[in-house]
Coordinates of C-alpha atoms in Angstrom, one line a residue:
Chain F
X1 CA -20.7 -44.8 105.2
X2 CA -20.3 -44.2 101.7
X3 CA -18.1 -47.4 100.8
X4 CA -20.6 -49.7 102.6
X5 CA -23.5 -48.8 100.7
X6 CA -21.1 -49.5 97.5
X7 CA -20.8 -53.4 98.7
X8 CA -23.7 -55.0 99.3
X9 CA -22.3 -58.1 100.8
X10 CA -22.8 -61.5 99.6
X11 CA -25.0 -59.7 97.3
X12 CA -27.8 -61.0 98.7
X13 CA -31.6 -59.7 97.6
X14 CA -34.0 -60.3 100.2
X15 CA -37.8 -61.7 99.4
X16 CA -40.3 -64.1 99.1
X17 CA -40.5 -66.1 96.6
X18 CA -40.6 -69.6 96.2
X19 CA -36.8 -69.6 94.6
X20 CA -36.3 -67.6 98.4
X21 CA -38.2 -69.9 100.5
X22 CA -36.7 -73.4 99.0
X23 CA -33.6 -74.6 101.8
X24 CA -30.2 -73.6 101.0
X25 CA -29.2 -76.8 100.8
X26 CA -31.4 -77.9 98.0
X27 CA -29.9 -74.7 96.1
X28 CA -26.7 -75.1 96.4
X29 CA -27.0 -78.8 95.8
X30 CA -29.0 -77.1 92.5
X31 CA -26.1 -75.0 91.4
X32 CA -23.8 -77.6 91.4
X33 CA -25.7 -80.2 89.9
X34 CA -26.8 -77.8 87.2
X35 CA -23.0 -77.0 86.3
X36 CA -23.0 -80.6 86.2
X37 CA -25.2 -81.1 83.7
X38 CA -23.8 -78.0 81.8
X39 CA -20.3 -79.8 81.3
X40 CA -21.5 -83.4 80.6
X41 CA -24.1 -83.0 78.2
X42 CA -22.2 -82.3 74.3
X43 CA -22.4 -78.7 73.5
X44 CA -25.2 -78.0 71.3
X45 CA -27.7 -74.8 71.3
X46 CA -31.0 -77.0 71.3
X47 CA -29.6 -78.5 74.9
X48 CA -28.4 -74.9 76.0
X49 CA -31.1 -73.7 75.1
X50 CA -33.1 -76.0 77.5
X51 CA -31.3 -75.2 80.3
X52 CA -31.1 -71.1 79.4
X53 CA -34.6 -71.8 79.2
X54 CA -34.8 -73.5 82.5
X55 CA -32.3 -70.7 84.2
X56 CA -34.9 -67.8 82.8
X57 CA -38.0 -69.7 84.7
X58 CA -36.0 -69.7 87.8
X59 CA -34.9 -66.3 87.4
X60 CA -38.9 -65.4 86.5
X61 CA -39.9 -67.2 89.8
X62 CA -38.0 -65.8 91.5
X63 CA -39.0 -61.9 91.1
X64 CA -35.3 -61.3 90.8
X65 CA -34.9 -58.0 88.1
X66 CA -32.9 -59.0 85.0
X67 CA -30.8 -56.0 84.6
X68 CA -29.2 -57.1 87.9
X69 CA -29.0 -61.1 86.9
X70 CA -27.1 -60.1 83.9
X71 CA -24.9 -57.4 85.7
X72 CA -23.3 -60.5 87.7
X73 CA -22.1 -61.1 83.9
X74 CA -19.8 -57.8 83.8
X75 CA -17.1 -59.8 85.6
X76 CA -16.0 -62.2 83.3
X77 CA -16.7 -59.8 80.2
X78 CA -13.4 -60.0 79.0
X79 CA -12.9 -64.1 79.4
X80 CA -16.1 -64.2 77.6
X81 CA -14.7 -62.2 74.4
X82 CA -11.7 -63.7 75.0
X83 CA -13.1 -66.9 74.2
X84 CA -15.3 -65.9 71.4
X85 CA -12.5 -64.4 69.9
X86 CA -9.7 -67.4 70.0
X87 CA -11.9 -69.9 68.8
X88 CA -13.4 -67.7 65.7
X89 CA -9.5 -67.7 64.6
X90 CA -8.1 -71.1 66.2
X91 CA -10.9 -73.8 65.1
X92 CA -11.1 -74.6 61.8
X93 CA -14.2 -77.1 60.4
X94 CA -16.9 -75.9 58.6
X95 CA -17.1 -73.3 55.6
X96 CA -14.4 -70.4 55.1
X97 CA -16.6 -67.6 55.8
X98 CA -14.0 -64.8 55.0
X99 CA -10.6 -64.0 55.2
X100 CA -8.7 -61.0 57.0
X101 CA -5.3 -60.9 55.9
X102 CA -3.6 -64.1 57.1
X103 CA -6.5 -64.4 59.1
X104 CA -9.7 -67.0 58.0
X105 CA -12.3 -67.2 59.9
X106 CA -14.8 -70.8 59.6
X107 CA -18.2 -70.9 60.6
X108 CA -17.3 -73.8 62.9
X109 CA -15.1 -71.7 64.9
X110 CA -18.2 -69.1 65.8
X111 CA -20.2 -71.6 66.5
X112 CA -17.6 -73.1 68.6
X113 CA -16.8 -69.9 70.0
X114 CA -20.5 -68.8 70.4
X115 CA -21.2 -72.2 72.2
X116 CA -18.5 -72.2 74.9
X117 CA -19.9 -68.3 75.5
X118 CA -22.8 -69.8 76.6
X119 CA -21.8 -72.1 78.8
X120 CA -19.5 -69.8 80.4
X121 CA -23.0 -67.3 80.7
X122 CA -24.9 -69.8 81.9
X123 CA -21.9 -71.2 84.7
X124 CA -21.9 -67.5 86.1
X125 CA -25.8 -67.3 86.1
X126 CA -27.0 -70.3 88.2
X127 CA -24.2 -68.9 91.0
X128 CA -26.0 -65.7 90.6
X129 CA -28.9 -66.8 90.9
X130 CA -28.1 -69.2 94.5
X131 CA -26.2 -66.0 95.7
X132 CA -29.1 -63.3 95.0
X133 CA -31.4 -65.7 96.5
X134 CA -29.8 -66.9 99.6
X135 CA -28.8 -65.1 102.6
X136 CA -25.4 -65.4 103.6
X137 CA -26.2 -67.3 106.7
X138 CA -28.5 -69.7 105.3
X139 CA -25.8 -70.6 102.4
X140 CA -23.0 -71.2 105.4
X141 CA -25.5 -73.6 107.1
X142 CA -26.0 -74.9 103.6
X143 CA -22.5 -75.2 103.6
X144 CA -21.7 -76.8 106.7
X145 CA -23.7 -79.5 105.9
X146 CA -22.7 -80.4 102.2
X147 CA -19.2 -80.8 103.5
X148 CA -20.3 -82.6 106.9
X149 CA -19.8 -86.3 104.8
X150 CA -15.9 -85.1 103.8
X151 CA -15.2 -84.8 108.0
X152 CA -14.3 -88.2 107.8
X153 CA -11.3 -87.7 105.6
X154 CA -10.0 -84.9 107.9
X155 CA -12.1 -81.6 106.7
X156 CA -13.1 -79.4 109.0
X157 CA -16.7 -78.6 107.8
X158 CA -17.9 -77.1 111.3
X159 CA -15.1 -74.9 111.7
X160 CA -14.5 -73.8 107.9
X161 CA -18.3 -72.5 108.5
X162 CA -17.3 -70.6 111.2
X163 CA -14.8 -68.9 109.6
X164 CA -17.1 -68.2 107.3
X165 CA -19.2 -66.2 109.2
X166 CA -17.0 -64.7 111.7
X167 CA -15.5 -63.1 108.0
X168 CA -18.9 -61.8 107.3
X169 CA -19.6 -60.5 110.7
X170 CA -16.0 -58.9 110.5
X171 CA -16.7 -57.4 106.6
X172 CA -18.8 -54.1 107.6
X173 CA -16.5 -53.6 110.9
X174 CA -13.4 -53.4 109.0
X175 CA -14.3 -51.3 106.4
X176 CA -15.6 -48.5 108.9
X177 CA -12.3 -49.1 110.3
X178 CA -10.3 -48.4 107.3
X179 CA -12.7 -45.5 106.5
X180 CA -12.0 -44.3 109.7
X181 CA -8.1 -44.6 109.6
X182 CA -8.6 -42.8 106.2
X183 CA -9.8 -39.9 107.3
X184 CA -7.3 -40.0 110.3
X185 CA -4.7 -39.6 107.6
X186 CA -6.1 -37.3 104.9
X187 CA -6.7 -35.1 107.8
X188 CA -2.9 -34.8 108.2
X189 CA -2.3 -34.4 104.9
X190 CA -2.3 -38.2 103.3
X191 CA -2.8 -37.9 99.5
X192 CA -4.8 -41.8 98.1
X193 CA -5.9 -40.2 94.6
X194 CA -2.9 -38.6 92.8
X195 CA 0.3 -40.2 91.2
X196 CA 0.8 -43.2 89.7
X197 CA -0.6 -46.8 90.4
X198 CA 2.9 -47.9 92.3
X199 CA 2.6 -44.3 94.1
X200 CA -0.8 -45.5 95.2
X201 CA -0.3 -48.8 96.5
X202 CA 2.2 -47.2 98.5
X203 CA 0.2 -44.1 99.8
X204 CA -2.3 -47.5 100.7
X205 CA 0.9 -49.1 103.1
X206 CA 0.0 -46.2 106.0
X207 CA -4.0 -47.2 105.8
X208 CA -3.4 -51.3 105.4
X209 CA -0.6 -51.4 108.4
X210 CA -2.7 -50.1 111.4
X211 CA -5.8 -51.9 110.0
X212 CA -3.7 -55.5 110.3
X213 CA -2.9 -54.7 113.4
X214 CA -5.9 -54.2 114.3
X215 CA -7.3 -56.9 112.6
X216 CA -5.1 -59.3 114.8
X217 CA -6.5 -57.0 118.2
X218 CA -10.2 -58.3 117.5
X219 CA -8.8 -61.6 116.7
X220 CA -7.3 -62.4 119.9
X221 CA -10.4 -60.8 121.9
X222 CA -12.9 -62.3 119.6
X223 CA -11.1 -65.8 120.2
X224 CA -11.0 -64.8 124.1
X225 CA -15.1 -63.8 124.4
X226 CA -15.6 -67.5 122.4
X227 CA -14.2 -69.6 124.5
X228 CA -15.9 -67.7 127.4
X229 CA -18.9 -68.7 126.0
X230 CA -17.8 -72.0 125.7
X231 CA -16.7 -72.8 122.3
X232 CA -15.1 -75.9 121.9
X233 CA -15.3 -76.2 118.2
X234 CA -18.1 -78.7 116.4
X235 CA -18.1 -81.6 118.8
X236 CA -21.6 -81.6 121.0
X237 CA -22.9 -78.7 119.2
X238 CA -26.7 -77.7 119.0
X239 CA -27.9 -75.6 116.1
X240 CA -30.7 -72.4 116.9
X241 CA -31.8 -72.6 113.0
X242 CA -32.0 -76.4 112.0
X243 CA -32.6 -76.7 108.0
X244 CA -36.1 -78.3 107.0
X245 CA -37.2 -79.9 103.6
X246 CA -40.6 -78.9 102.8
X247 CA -42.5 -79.9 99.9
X248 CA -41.0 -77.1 97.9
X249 CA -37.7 -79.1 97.5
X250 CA -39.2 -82.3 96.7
X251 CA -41.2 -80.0 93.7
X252 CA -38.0 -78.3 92.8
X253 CA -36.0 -81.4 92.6
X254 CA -39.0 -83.4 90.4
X255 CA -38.3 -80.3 87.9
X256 CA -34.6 -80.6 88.1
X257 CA -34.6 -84.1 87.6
X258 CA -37.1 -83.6 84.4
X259 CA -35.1 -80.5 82.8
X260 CA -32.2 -82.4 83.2
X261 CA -33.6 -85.6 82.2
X262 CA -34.6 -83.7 78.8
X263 CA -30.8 -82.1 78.4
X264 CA -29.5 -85.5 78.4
X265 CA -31.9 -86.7 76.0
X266 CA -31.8 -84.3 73.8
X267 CA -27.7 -84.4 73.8
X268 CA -27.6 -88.5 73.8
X269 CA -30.5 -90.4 72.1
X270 CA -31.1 -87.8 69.2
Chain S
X1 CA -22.7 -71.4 149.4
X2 CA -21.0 -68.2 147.6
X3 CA -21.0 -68.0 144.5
X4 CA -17.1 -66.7 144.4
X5 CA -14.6 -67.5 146.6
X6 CA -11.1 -65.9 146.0
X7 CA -8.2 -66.9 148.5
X8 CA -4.9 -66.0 148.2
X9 CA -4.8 -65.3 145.1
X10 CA -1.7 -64.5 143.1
X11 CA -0.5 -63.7 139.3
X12 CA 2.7 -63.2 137.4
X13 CA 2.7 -62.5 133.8
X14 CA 6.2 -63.6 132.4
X15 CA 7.3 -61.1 129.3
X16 CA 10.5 -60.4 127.5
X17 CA 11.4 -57.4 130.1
X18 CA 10.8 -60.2 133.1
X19 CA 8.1 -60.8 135.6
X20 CA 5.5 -58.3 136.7
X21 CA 3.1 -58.9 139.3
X22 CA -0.3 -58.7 138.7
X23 CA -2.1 -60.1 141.9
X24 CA -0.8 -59.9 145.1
X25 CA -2.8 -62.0 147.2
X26 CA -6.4 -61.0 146.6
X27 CA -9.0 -62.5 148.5
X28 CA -12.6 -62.0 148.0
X29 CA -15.6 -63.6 148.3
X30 CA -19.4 -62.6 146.2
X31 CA -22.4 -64.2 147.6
X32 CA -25.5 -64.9 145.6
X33 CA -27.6 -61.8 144.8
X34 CA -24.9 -59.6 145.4
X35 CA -23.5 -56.2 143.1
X36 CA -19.6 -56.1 143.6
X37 CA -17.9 -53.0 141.9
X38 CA -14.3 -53.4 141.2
X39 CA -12.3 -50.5 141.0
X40 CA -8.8 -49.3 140.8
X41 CA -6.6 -47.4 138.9
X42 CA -5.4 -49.0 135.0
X43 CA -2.8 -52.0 135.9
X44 CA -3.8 -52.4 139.0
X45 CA -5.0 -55.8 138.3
X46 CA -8.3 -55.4 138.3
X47 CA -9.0 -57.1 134.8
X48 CA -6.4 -59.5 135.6
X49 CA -8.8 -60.8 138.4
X50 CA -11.8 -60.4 136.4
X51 CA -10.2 -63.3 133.5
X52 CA -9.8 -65.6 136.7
X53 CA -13.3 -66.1 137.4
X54 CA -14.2 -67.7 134.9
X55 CA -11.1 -69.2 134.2
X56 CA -9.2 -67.3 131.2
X57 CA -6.6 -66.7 133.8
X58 CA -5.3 -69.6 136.3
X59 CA -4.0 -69.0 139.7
X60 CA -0.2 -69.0 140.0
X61 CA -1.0 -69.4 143.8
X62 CA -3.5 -69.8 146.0
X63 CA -7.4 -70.6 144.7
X64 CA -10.5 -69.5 143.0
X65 CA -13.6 -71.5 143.8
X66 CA -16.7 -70.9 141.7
X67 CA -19.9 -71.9 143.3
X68 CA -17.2 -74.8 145.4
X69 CA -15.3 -75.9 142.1
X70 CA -11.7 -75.2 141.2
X71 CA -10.9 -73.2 138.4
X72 CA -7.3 -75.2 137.8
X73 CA -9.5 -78.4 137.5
X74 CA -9.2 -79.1 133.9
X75 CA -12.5 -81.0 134.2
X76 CA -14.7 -78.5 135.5
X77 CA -13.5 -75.9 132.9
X78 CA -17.2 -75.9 131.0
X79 CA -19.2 -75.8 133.9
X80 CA -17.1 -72.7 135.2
X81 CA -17.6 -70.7 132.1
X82 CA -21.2 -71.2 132.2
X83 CA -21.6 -70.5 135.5
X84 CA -19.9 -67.2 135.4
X85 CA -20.9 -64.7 132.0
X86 CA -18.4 -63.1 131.1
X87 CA -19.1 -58.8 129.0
X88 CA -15.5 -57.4 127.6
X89 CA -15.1 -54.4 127.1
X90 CA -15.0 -54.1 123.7
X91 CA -18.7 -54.4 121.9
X92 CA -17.7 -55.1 118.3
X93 CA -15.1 -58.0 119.5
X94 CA -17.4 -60.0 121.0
X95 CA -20.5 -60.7 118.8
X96 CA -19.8 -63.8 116.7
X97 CA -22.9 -63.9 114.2
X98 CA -24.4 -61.9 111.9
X99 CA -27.4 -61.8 113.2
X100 CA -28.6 -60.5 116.8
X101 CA -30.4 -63.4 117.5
X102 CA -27.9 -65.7 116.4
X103 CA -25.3 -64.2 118.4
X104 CA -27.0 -64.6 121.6
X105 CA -28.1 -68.4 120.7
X106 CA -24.3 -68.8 120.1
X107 CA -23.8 -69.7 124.2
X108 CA -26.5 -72.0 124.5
X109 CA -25.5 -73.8 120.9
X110 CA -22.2 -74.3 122.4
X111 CA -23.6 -75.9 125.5
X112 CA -25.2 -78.5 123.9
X113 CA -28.7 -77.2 124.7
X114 CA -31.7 -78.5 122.3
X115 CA -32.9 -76.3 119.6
X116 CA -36.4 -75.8 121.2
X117 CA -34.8 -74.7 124.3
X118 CA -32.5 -72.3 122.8
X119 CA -35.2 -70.5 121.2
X120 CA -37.1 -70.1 124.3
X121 CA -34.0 -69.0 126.0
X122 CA -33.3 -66.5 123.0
X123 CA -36.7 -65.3 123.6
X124 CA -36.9 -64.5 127.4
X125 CA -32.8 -63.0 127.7
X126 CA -34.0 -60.5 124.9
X127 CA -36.9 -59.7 126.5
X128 CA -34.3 -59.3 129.8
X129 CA -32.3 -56.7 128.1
X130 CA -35.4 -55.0 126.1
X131 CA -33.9 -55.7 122.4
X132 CA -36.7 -58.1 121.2
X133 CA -37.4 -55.6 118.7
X134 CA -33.9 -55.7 117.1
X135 CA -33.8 -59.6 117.0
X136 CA -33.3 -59.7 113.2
X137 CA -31.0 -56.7 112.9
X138 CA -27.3 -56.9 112.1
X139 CA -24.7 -56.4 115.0
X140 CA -22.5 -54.0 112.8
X141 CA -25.7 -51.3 113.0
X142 CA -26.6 -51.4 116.5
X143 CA -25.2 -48.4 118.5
X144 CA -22.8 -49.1 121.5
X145 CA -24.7 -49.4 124.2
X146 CA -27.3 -52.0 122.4
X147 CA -24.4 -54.1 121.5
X148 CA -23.5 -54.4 125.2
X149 CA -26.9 -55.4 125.8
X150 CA -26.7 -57.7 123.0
X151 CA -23.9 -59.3 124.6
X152 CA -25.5 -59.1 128.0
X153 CA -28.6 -61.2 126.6
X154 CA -25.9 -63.6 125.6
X155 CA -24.6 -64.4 128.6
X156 CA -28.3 -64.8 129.9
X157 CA -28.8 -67.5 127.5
X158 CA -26.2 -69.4 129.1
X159 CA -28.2 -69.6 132.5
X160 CA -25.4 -68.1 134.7
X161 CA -25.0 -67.5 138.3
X162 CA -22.9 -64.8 138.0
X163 CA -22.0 -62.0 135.4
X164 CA -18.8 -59.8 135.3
X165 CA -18.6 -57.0 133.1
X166 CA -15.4 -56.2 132.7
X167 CA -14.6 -52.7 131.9
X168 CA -17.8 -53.0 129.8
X169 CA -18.9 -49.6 129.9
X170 CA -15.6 -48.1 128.7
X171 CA -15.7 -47.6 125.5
X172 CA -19.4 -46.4 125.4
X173 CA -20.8 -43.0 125.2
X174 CA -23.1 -41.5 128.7
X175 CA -26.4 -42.8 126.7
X176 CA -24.7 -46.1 126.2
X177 CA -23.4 -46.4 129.6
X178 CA -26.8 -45.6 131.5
X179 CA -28.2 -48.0 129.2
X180 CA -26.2 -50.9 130.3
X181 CA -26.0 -50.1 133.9
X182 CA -29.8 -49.8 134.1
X183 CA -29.8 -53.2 132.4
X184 CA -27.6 -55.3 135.1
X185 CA -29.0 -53.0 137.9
X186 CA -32.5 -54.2 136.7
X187 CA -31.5 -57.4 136.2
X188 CA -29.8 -57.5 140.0
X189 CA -32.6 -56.2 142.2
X190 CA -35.7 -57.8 140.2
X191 CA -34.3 -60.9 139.2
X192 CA -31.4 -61.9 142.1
X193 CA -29.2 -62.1 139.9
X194 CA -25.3 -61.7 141.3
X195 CA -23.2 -59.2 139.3
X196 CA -19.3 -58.1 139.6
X197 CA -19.0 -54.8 137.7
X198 CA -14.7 -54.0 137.1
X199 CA -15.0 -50.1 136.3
X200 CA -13.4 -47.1 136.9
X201 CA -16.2 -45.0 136.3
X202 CA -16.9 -44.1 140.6
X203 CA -20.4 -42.8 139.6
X204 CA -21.3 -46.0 138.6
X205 CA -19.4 -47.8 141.4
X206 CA -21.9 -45.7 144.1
X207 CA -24.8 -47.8 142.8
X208 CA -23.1 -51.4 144.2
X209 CA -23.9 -53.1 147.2
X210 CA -20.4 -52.8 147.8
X211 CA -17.0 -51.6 146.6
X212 CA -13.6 -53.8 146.5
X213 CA -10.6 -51.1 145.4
X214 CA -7.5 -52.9 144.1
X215 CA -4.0 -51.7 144.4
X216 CA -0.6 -53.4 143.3
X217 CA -2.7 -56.5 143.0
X218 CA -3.8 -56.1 146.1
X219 CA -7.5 -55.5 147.4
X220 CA -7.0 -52.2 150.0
X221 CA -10.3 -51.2 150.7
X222 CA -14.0 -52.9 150.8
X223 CA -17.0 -52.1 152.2
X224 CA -20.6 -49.9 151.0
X225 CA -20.2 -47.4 149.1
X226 CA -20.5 -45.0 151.5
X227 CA -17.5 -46.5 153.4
X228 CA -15.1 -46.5 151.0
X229 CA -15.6 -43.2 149.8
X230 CA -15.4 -41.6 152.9
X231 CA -12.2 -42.4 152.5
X232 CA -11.7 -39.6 150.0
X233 CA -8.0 -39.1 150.9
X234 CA -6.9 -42.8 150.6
X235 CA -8.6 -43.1 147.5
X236 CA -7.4 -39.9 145.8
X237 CA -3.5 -40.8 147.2
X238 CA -3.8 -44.1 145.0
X239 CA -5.1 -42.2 142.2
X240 CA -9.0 -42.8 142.0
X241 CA -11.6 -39.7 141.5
X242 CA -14.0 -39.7 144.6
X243 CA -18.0 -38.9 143.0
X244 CA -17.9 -34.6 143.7
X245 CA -21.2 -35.0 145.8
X246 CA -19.4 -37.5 148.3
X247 CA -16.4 -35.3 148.8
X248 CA -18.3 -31.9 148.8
X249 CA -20.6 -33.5 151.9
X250 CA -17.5 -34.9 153.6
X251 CA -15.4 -31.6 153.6
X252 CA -18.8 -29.5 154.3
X253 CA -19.2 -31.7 157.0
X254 CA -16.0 -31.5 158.4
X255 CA -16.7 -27.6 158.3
X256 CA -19.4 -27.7 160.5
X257 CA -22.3 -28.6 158.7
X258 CA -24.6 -31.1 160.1
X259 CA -24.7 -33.5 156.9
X260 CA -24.7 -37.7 157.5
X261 CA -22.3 -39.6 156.4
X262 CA -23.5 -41.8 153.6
X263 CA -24.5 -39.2 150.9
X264 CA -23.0 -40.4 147.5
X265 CA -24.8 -38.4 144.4
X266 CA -26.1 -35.1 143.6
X267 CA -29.5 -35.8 144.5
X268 CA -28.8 -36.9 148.0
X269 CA -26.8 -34.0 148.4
X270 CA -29.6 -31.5 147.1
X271 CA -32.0 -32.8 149.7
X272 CA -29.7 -33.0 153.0
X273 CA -28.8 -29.4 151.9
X274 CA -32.5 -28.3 151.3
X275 CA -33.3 -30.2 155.0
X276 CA -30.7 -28.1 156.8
X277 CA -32.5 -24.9 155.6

């Protein structure tokens, strides 16, 4: 058990709040409309700031504790210096601040380097915050239905769903498999933890070979006990959970539409 | 009208090292209300004639009728699956969602049924298999036996006239097992409902109306329990354990004693013994 307690899937944190309650759909629609926003509007810190601002509210509303927020951060850590760092040397407008050898740095390279930071930090936290919120179910439904409109052009939305959760279902089931297989070997003698990294990878080959084939096993009966059941794909389907609007949405669109309305204001008419 | 009606039936799977013969002309017939056991030794055919009930598997001659329609109509394809519920053996292969409840209204959303009905139908096939308390739990933390009844509770949903569990208490452990035999044996004598159980477990074949035993694709003895496993010799010459209590009361009888004929478990055995005294 101890690598499933390690991956908390879809990193979903269940609870109540309003941020919790408000359909998926309106979310995700959220996320991406907010990284919308976030790339048309010029770069400036009074318009980030607005929508940082905006971002903390949510994250406020939604009881959801900051140290884990800003954890979802660690990933892109080193794209985040990365950029920082090339634009402090690459861009230069503004003053000659200093000079490091054959270096010079210009004060409009950090804040052009400072800027782009944020938007990246700000990118990464309205994802968070959808994902922390929304169960993983909810957010396939959510999904589903975004890409219904693109079935027309030849996407399967029903069945890319689907696969979607079938993956999820399939997540804790393999991983007790492969924990399982691991101990199968290390009891006759496998070593994972010593020698080098190509060593390892190859001391992996015995675990990742039987858990493939495996893999394909459940496959085939899973496909089998589905179309026992009837499963004929998307066509003539009923849903168990149908998504509702309540009220909630139509308040949390009103305050997209206002924060946003004041980000484009801000960036445009002044 | 039965619900099953097997004539003839016969099936060749084609592989690289040629043709084998999986069904031999089997012919068998389940009426409504009634709890078939299959049994028969491994490749003997019996899950090959489980997957043509419902139409996984089609005839390569002779017929399968399911409640009067023909499994190798194309047409009728839909309405044969719902009418016969299919359990697999394996529990973690055959729940779909995340979500127990999810899982079992996966049937009935296939079927076309509308959302108000699939959540009464959700409601009462839980209740059916007593796991309304783990409704909102995920699949992968359920032990073996409540995934079976998870799976049972989705074929419920579907409305079927007929449920097969094939092999489905294999891969369980002795708590699981009872669990899910209790289940269909409850659902059989309180609710009518007809039930074909493909096992090799004989201690859970005594508890069927009656027994089919399948050899070389070919069924070679049927009849109550009782009747077939008199036949202790028969059954032991095609490799099949006879229940210890049923053999022990035959061969004491044989010696002498004054035992009848149709004692199957333990129990029976214990009291027939403590009457003689």
């Amino acid at each position: 058990m101890s690598m499933m307690q390690q991956i908390t899937l879809g990193q979903y944190l269940p609870g109540k709040s309003v941020v919790h309650r408000l359909d998926p759909r309106t979310k995700l629609l959220m996320a991406f409309g907010f990284i919308m926003v976030l790339f048309i509007i010029t770069a400036g810190w009074v318009e980030y700031g607005i929508l940082g601002l905006a971002a903390l509210l949510i994250i406020y509303t939604a009881k959801l504790p900051l140290g884990m927020v800003l954890r979802g951060l660690r990933p892109i850590l080193i794209i985040l210096s990365l950029t920082i760092v090339l634009h402090i040397f690459s861009t230069r407008t503004g003053t000659l601040l200093f000079r490091l050898w054959f270096l010079e740095v210009y004060s409009g390279g950090v804040n052009q380097g400072f800027l782009l930071a944020a938007r990246l930090v700000l990118l990464v936290l309205s994802t968070s915050v959808l994902t922390l919120t929304t169960s993983p179910i909810a957010l396939t439904d959510a999904i589903e239905f975004v890409l219904k409109p693109f079935k027309r052009i030849g996407l399967p939305a029903h069945e890319l769903a689907m696969m979607m959760t079938i993956a999820l279902r399939f997540i804790p089931t393999l991983i007790e498999e492969a924990e399982r297989i691991m101990k199968a070997q290390l009891a006759r003698g496998a070593d994972f933890e010593s020698g080098g990294l190509i060593k390892r990878a190859k001391s992996l080959l015995p675990l990742l070979v039987p858990l493939f084939i495996s893999a394909f096993r459940r496959a085939d009966e899973l496909a089998m006990a589905m179309e026992a059941r009837c499963y004929r794909g998307g066509d003539g389907r009923t849903k168990f959970k149908v998504l509702r609007y309540t009220k909630l949405d139509f308040y949390a669109w009103t305050c997209f539409v206002a924060v946003s309305a004041l980000a484009f204001y801000v960036s445009y008419a002044l | 009208m039965d619900i099953l009606d097997i004539a003839d039936l016969h099936h060749i799977y084609r592989g690289h090292e040629g043709e084998t013969i999986a069904l031999a002309g089997v012919d068998l017939v389940v009426s409504e209300g009634e709890f078939v056991a299959v049994i028969g030794r491994n490749g003997s055919g019996k899950s090959t004639l489980a997957k043509h009930f419902n139409a996984i598997l089609l005839p390569g001659g002779g017929r399968v009728l399911v409640a009067g329609l023909d499994t190798r109509e194309e047409a009728l394809l839909w309405s044969v699956r719902q009418m016969v519920g299919m359990v697999f053996q394996h529990p973690d292969n055959q729940i779909v969602a995340t979500v127990v409840e999810e899982d079992v209204a996966f049937g009935p959303e296939n079927l076309g049924v509308p959302t108000a009905e699939i959540i009464e139908r959700v409601d009462a096939s839980l209740r059916q298999v007593n796991m309304e308390d783990y409704r909102t739990h995920a699949p992968h933390l359920l032990s073996g036996g409540q995934k079976q009844r998870v799976a049972i509770a989705g074929i419920l949903a579907m409305r079927p006239r007929l449920i097969v569990l094939d092999e489905a208490t294999a891969m369980l452990d002795p708590i699981g097992r009872s669990e899910v035999m209790s289940t269909i044996l409850r659902l059989n004598r309180e609710e009518g409902m007809t039930a074909v159980l493909i096992t090799h477990h004989m201690d859970e074949a005594v508890k069927a109306n009656r027994v089919v035993v399948i050899d070389q694709g070919q069924v070679v003895l049927s009849g109550t329990p009782a009747e077939v496993f008199s036949q202790y010799k028969l059954l032991e010459a095609l490799g099949l354990d006879v229940p210890v209590a049923a053999k022990l009361s035959i061969l004491l009888a044989e010696s002498g004693l004054p035992l009848p004929a149709h004692i199957l478990t333990a129990e029976q055995l214990v009291d027939e013994l403590c009457r003689l005294n």
